[in-house]
PDB file of C-alpha atoms in Angstrom:
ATOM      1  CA  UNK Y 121     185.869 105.273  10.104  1.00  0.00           C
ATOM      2  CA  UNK Y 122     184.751 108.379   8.187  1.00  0.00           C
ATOM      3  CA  UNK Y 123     183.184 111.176   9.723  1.00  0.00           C
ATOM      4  CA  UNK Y 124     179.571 110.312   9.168  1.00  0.00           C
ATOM      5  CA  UNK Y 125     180.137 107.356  11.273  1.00  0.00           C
ATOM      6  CA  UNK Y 126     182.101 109.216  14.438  1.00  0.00           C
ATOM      7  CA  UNK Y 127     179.412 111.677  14.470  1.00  0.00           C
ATOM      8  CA  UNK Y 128     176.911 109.091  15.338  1.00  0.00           C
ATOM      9  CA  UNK Y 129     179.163 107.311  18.016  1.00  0.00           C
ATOM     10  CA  UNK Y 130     179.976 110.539  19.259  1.00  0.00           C
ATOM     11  CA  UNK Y 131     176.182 111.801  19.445  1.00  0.00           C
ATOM     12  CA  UNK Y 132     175.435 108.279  21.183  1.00  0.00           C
ATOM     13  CA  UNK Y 133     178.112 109.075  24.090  1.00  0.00           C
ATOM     14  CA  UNK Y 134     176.542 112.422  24.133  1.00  0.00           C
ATOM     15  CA  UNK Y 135     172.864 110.945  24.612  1.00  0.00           C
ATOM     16  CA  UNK Y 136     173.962 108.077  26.884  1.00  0.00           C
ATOM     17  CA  UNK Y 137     175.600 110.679  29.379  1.00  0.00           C
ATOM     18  CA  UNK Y 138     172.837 112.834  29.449  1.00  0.00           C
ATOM     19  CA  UNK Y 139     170.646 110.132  30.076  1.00  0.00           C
ATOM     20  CA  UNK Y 140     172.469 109.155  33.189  1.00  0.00           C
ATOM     21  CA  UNK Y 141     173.051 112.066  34.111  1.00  0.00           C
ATOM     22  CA  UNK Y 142     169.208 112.409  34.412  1.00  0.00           C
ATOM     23  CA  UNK Y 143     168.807 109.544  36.219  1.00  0.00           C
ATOM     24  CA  UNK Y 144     170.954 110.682  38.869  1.00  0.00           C
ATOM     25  CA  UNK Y 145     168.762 113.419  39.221  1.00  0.00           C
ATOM     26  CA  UNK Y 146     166.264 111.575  39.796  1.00  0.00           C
ATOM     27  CA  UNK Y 147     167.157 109.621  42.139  1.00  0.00           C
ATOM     28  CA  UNK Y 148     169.061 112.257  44.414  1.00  0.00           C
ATOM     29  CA  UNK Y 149     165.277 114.019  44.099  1.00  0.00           C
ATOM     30  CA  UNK Y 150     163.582 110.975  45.661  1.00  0.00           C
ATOM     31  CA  UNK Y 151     165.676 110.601  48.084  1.00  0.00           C
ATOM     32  CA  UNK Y 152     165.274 114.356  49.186  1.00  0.00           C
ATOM     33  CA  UNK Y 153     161.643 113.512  48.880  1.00  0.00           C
ATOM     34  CA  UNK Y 154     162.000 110.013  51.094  1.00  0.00           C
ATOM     35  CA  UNK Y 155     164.296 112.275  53.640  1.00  0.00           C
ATOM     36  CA  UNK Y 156     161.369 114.567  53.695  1.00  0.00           C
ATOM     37  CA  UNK Y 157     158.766 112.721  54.191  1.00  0.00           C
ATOM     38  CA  UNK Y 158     160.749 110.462  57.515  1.00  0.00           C
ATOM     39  CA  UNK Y 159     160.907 114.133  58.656  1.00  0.00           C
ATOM     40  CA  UNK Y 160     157.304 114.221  58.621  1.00  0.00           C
ATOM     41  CA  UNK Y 161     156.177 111.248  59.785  1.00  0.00           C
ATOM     42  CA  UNK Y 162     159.232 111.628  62.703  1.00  0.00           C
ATOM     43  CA  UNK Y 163     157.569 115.171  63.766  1.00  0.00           C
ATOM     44  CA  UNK Y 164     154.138 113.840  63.815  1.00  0.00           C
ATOM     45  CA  UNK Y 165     155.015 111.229  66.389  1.00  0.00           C
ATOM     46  CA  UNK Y 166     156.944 113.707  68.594  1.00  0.00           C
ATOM     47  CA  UNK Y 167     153.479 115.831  68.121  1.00  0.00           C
ATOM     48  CA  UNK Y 168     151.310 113.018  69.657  1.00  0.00           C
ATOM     49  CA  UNK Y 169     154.064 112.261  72.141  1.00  0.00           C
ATOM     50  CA  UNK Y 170     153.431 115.814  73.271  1.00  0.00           C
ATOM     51  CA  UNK Y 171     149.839 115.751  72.982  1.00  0.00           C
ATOM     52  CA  UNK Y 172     149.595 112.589  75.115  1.00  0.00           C
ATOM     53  CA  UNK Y 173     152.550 113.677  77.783  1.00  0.00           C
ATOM     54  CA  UNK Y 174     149.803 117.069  77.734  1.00  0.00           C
ATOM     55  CA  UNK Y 175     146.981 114.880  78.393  1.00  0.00           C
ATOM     56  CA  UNK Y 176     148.394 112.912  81.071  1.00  0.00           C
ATOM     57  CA  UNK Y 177     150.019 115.687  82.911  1.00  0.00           C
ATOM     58  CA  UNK Y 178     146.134 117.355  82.863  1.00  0.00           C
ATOM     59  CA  UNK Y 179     144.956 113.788  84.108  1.00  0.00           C
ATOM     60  CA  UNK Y 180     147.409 113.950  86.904  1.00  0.00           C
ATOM     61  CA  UNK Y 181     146.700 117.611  87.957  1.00  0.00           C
ATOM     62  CA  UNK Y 182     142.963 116.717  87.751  1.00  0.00           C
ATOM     63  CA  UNK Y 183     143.590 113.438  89.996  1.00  0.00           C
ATOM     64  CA  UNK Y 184     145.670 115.155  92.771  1.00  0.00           C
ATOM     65  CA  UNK Y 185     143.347 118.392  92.952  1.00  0.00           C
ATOM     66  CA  UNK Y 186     140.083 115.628  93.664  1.00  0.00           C
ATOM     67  CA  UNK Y 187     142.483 113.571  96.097  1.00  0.00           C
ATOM     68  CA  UNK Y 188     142.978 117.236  97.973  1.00  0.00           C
ATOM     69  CA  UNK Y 189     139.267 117.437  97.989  1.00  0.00           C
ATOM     70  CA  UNK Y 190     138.485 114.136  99.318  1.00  0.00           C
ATOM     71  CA  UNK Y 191     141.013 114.660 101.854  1.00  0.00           C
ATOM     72  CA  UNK Y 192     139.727 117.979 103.167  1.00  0.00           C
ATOM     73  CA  UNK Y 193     136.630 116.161 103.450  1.00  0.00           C
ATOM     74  CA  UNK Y 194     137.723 113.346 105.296  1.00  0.00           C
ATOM     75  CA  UNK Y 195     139.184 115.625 107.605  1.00  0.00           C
ATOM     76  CA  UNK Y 196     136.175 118.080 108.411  1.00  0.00           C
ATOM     77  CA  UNK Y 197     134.331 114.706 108.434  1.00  0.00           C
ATOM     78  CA  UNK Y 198     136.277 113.210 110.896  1.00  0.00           C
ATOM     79  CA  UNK Y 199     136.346 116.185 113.137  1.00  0.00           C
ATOM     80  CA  UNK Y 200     132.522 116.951 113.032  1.00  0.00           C
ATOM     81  CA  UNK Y 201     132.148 113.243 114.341  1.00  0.00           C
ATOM     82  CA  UNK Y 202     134.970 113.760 116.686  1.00  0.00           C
ATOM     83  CA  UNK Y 203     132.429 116.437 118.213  1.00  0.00           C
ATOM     84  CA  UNK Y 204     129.437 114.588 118.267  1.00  0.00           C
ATOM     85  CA  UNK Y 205     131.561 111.892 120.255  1.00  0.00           C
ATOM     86  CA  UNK Y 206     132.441 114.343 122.665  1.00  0.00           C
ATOM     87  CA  UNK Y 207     129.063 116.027 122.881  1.00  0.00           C
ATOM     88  CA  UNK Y 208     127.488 112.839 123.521  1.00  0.00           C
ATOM     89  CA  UNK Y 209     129.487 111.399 126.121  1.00  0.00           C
ATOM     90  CA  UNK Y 210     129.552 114.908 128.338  1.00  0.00           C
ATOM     91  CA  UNK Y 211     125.644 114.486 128.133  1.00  0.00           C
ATOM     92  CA  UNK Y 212     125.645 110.936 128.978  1.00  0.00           C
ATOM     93  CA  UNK Y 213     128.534 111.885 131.752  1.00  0.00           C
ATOM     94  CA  UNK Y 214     126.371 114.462 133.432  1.00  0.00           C
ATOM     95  CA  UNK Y 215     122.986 112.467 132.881  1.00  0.00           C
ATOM     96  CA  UNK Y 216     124.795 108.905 134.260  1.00  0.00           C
ATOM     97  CA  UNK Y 217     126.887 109.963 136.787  1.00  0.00           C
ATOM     98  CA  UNK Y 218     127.536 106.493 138.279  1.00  0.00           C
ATOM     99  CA  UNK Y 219     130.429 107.148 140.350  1.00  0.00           C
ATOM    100  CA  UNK Y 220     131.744 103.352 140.319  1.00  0.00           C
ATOM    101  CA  UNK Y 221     132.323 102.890 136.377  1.00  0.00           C
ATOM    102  CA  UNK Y 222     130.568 105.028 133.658  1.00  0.00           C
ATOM    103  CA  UNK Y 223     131.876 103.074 130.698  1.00  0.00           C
ATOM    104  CA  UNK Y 224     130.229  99.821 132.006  1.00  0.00           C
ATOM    105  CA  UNK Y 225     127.194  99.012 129.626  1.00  0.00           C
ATOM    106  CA  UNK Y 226     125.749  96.401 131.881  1.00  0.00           C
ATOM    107  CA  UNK Y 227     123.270  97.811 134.069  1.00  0.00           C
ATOM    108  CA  UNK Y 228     123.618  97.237 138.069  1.00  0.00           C
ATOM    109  CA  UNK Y 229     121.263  96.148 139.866  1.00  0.00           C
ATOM    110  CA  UNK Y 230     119.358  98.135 142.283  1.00  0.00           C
ATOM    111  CA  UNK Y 231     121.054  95.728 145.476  1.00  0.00           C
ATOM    112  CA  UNK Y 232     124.685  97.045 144.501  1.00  0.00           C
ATOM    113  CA  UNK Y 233     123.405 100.490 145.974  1.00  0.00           C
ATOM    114  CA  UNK Y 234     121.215  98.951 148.700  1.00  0.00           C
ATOM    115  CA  UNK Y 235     119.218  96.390 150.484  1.00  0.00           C
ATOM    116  CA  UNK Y 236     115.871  96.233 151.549  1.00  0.00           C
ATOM    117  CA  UNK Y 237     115.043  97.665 154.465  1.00  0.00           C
ATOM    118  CA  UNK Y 238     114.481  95.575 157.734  1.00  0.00           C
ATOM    119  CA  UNK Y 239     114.156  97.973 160.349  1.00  0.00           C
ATOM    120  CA  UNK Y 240     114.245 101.869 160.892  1.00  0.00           C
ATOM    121  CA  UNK Y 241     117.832 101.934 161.443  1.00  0.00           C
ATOM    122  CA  UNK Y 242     117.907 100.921 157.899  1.00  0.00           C
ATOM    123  CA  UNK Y 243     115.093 103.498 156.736  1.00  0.00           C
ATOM    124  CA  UNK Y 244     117.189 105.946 158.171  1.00  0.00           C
ATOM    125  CA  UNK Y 245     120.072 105.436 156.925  1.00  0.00           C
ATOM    126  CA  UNK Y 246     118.604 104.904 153.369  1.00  0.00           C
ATOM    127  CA  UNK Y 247     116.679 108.275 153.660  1.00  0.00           C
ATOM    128  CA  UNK Y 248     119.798 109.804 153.872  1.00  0.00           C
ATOM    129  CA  UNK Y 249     121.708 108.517 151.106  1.00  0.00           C
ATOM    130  CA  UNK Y 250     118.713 109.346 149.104  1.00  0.00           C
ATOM    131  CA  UNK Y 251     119.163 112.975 149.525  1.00  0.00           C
ATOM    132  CA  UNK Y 252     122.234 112.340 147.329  1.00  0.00           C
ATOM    133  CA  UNK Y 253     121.473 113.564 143.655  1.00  0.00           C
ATOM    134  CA  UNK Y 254     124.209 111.675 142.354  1.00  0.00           C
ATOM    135  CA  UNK Y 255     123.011 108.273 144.198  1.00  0.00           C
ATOM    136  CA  UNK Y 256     119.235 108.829 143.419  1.00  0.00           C
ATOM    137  CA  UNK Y 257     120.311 109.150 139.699  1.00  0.00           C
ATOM    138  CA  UNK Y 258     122.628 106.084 139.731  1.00  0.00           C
ATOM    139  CA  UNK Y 259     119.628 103.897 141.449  1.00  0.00           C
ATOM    140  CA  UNK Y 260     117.063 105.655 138.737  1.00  0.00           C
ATOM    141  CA  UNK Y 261     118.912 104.769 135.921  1.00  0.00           C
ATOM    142  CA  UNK Y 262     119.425 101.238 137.003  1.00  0.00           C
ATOM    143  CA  UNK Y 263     115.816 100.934 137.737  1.00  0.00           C
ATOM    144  CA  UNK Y 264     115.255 101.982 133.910  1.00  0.00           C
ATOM    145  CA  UNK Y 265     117.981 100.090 132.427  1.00  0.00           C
ATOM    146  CA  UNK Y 266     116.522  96.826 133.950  1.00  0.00           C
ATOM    147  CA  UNK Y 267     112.969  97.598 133.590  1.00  0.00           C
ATOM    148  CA  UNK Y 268     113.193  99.529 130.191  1.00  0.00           C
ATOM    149  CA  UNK Y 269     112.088 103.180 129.078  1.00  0.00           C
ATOM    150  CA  UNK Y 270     108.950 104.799 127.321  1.00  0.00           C
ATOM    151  CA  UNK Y 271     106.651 102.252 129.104  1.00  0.00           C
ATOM    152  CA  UNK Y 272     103.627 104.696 129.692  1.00  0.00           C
ATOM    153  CA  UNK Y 273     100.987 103.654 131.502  1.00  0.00           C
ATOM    154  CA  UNK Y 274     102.759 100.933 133.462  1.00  0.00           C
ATOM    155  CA  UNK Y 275     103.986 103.207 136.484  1.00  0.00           C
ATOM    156  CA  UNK Y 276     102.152 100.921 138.983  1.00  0.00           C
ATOM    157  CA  UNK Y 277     103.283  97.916 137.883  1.00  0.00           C
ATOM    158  CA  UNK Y 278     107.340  98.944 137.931  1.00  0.00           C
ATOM    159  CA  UNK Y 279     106.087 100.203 141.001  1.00  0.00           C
ATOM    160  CA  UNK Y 280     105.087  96.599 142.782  1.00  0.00           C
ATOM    161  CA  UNK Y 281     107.935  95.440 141.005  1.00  0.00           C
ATOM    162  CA  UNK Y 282     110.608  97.243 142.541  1.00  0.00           C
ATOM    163  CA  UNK Y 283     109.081  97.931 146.003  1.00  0.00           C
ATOM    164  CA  UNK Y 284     110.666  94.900 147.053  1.00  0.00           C
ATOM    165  CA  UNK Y 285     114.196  96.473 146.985  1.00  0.00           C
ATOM    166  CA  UNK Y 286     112.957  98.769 149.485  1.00  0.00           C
ATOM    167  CA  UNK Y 287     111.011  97.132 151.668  1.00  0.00           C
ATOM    168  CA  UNK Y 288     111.757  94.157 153.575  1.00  0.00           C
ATOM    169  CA  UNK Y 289     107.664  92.271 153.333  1.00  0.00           C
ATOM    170  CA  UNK Y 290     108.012  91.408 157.223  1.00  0.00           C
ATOM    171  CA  UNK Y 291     109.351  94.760 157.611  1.00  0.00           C
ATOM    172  CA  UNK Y 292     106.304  96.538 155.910  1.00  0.00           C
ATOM    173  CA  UNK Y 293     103.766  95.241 158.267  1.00  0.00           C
ATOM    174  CA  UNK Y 294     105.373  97.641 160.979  1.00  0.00           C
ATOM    175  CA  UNK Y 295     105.475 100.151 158.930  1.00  0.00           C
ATOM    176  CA  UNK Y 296     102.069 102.442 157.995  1.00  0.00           C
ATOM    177  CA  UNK Y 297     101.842 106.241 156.341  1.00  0.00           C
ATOM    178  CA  UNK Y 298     100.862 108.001 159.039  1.00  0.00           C
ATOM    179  CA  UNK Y 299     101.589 105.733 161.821  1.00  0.00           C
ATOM    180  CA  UNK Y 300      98.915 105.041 162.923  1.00  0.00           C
ATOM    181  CA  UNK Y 301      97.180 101.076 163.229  1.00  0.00           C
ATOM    182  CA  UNK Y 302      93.828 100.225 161.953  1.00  0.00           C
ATOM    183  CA  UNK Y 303      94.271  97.185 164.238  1.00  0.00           C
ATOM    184  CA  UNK Y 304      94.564  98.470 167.797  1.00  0.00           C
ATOM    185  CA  UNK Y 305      94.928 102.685 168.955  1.00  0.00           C
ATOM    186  CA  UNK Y 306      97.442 102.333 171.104  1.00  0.00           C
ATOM    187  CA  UNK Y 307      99.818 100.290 168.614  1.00  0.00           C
ATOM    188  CA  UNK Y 308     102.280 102.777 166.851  1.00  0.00           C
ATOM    189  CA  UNK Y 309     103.800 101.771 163.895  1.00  0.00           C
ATOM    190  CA  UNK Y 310     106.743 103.240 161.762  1.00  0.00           C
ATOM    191  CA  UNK Y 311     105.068 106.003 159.699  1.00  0.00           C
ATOM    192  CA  UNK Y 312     106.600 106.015 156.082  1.00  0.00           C
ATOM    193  CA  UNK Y 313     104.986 110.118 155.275  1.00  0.00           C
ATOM    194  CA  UNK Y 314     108.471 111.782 156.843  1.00  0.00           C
ATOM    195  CA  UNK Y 315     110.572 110.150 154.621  1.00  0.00           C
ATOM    196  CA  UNK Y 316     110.621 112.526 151.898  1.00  0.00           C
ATOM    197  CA  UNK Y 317     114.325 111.404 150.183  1.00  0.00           C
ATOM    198  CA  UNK Y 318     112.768 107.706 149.730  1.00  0.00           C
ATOM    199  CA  UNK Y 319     109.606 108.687 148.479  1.00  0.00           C
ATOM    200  CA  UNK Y 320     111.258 111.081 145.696  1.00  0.00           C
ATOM    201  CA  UNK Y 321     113.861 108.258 145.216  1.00  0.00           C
ATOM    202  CA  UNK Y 322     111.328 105.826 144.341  1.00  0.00           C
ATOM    203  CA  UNK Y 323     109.229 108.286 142.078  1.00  0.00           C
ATOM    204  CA  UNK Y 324     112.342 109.340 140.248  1.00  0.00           C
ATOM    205  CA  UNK Y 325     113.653 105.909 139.587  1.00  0.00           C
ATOM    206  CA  UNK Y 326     109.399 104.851 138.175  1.00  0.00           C
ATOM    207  CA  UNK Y 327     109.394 108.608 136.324  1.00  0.00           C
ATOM    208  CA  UNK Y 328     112.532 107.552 134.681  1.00  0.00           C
ATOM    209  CA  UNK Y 329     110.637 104.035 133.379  1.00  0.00           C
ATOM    210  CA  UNK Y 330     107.185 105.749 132.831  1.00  0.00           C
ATOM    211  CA  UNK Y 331     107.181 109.729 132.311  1.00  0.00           C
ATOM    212  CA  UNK Y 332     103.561 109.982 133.210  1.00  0.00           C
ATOM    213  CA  UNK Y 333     103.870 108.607 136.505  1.00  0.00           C
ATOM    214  CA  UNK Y 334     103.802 111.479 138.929  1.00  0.00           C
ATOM    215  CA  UNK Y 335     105.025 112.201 142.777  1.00  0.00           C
ATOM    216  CA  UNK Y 336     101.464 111.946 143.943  1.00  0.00           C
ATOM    217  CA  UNK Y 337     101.037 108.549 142.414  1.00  0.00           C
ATOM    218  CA  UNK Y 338     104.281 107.350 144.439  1.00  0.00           C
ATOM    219  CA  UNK Y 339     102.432 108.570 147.385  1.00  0.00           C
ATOM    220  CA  UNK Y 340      99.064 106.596 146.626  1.00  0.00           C
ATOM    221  CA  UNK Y 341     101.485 103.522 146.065  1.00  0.00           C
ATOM    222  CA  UNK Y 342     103.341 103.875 149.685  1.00  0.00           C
ATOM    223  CA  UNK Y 343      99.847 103.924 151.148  1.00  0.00           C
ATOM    224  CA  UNK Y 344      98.335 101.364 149.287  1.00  0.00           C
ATOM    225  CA  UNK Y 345     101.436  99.211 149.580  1.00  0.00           C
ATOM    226  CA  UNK Y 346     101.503  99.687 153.555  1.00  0.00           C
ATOM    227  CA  UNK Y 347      97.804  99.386 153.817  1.00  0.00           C
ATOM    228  CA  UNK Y 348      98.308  96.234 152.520  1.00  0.00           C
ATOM    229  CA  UNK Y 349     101.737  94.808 153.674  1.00  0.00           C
ATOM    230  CA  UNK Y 350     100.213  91.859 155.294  1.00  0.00           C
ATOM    231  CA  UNK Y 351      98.202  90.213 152.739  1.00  0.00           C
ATOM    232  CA  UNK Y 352     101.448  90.746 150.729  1.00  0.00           C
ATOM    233  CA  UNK Y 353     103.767  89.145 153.230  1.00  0.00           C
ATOM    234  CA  UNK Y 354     101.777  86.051 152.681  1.00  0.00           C
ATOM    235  CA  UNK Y 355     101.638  85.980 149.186  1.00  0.00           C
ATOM    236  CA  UNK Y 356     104.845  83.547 147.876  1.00  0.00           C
ATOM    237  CA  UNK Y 357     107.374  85.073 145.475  1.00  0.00           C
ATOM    238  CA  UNK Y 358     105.753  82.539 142.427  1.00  0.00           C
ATOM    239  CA  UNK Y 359     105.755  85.355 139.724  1.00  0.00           C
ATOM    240  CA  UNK Y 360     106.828  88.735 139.125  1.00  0.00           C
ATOM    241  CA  UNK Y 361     104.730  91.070 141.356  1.00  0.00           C
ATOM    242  CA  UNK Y 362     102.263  93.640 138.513  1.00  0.00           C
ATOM    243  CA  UNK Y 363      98.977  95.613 138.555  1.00  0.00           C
ATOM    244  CA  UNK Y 364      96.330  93.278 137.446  1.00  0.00           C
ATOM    245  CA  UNK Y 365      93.441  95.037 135.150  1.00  0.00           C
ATOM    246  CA  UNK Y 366      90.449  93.928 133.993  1.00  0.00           C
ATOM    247  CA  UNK Y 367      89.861  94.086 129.947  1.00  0.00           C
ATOM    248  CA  UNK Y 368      86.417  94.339 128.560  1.00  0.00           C
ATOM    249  CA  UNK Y 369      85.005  93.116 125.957  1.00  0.00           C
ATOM    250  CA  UNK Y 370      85.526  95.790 123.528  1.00  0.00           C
ATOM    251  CA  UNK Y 371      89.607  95.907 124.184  1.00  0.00           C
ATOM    252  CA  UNK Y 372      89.775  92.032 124.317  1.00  0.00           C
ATOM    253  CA  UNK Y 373      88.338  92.507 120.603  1.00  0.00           C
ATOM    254  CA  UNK Y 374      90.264  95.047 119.509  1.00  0.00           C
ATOM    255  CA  UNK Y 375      93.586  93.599 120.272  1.00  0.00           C
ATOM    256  CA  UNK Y 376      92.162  90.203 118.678  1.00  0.00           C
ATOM    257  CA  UNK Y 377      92.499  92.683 115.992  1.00  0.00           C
ATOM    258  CA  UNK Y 378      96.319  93.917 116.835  1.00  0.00           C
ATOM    259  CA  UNK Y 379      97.303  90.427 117.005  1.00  0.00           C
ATOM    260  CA  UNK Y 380     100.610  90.709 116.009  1.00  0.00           C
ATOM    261  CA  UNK Y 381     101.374  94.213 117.935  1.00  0.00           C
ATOM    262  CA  UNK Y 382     100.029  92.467 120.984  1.00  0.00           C
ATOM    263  CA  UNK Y 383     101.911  89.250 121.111  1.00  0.00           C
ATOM    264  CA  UNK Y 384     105.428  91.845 119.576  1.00  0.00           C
ATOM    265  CA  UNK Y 385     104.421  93.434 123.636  1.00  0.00           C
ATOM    266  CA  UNK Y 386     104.250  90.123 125.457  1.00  0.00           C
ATOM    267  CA  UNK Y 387     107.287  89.112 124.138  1.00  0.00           C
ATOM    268  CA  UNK Y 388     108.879  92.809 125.348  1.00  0.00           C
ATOM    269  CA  UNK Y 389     107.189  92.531 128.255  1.00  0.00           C
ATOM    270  CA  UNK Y 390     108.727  88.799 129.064  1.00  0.00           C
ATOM    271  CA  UNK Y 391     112.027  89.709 127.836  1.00  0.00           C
ATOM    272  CA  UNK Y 392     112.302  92.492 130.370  1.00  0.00           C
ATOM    273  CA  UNK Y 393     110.798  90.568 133.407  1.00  0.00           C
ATOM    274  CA  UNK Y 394     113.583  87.631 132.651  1.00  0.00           C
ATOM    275  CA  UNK Y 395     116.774  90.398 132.434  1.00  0.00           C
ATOM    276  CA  UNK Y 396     114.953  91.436 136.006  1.00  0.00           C
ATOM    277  CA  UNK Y 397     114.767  87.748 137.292  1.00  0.00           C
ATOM    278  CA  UNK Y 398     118.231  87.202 136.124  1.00  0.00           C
ATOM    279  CA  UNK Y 399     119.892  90.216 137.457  1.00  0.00           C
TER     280      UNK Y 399
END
């Protein structure tokens, strides 16, 4: 080989080693550029794991601090009604006062206290358990439970209604207000008038039912209710006893015209007079 054709071979090697070196170059520069770029993409995903881990944590925080808050709540809400309870049932402790069983909601009747009155032994002694507070109360509030509340207007008629669980019919024919008979002068009967305690008894348990019944009407009922005792005695126990009125013409029309409030107050009306008939 002369030297024309070793200079080419050699400037061949030459070339061919540069150009791999080269290549090398290029690929340790892509793979810097690949290791890069994993560094990247790993440091973004540790960014939004932060970001999220930040958001939840906030979430959290935000969670507990309103489950705080609805607890306080609860408790102030559970201790106002806690009051209210214990408000209440001091009133209704002090306005009851039933001696034999406050917590009982059915109402007694008005012959658990006493019994109608047969003679003046028995006037007697029920004058003076009437000038116990506690047992007038007790015997007003069954009165009321029975015959029901806000009924004003119908004083009279709770009053023939209940008269019978003080008087004894028979018994009332001896009996007048003053004591006096219409029937014969020397005849003395037992005058009701000193009997303050049963009178007040009997107005308290009919002002519980009917607020606009008043002492002096009691009064005017003992009277009446003496003055007639006999006529009553033969009347037969066929319906509940009640003040009979009169309607026009003018209030027969205008309740032809309250139809429906009208029969709503029969049916309140019968409702009550069948608790009464079954108690």
């Amino acid at each position: 080989m002369d030297s024309g054709e070793e200079y080419y071979v050699h400037h061949i090697e030459v070339k061919d080693e540069v150009t791999i070196s080269a290549s090398d170059e290029e690929e340790e520069v892509v793979v810097e550029e690949e290791e890069v770029e994993v560094e990247e993409i790993t440091g973004s995903k540790w960014a939004r794991m932060f970001s999220m881990m930040s958001a939840l944590t906030r979430q959290v925080a935000d969670i507990d601090r309103r489950l705080k808050k609805i607890e306080s709540q609860q408790h102030q809400s559970l201790s106002n009604i806690q009051q209210k309870v214990t408000k209440i049932g001091t009133k209704i402790a002090a306005f009851g006062n039933v001696p034999s069983g406050e917590s009982n909601l059915l109402p007694q009747p008005i012959t658990a206290y006493f019994s109608p009155a047969k003679c003046k032994e028995d006037l007697d002694e029920l004058e003076a358990n009437a000038s116990d507070e506690q047992f007038v109360s007790a015997v007003a509030q069954s009165v009321a439970r029975i015959h029901g509340y806000d009924r004003v207007g119908e004083g009279v008629t709770v009053s023939h209604q209940i008269v019978d669980y003080f008087f004894d019919r028979q018994f009332l024919q001896d009996c007048s207000w003053t004591g006096r008979s219409r029937s014969a002068e020397n005849v003395r009967k037992i005058a009701l008038a000193p009997y303050e305690n049963i009178k007040n008894m009997f107005y308290q348990s009919v002002h519980l039912v009917d607020d606009s019944f008043t002492l002096n009407a009691a009064e005017r009922f003992f009277r009446d209710v003496a003055k007639h005792a006999r006529s009553r005695a033969e009347v037969k126990f066929l319906r509940k006893p009640a003040l009979k009125r009169r309607k026009s013409r003018k209030k027969l029309n205008a309740l032809s015209c309250s139809s429906n409030d009208t029969v709503k107050k029969i049916v309140e009306n019968q409702l009550r007079h069948l608790q009464a008939t079954l108690l």
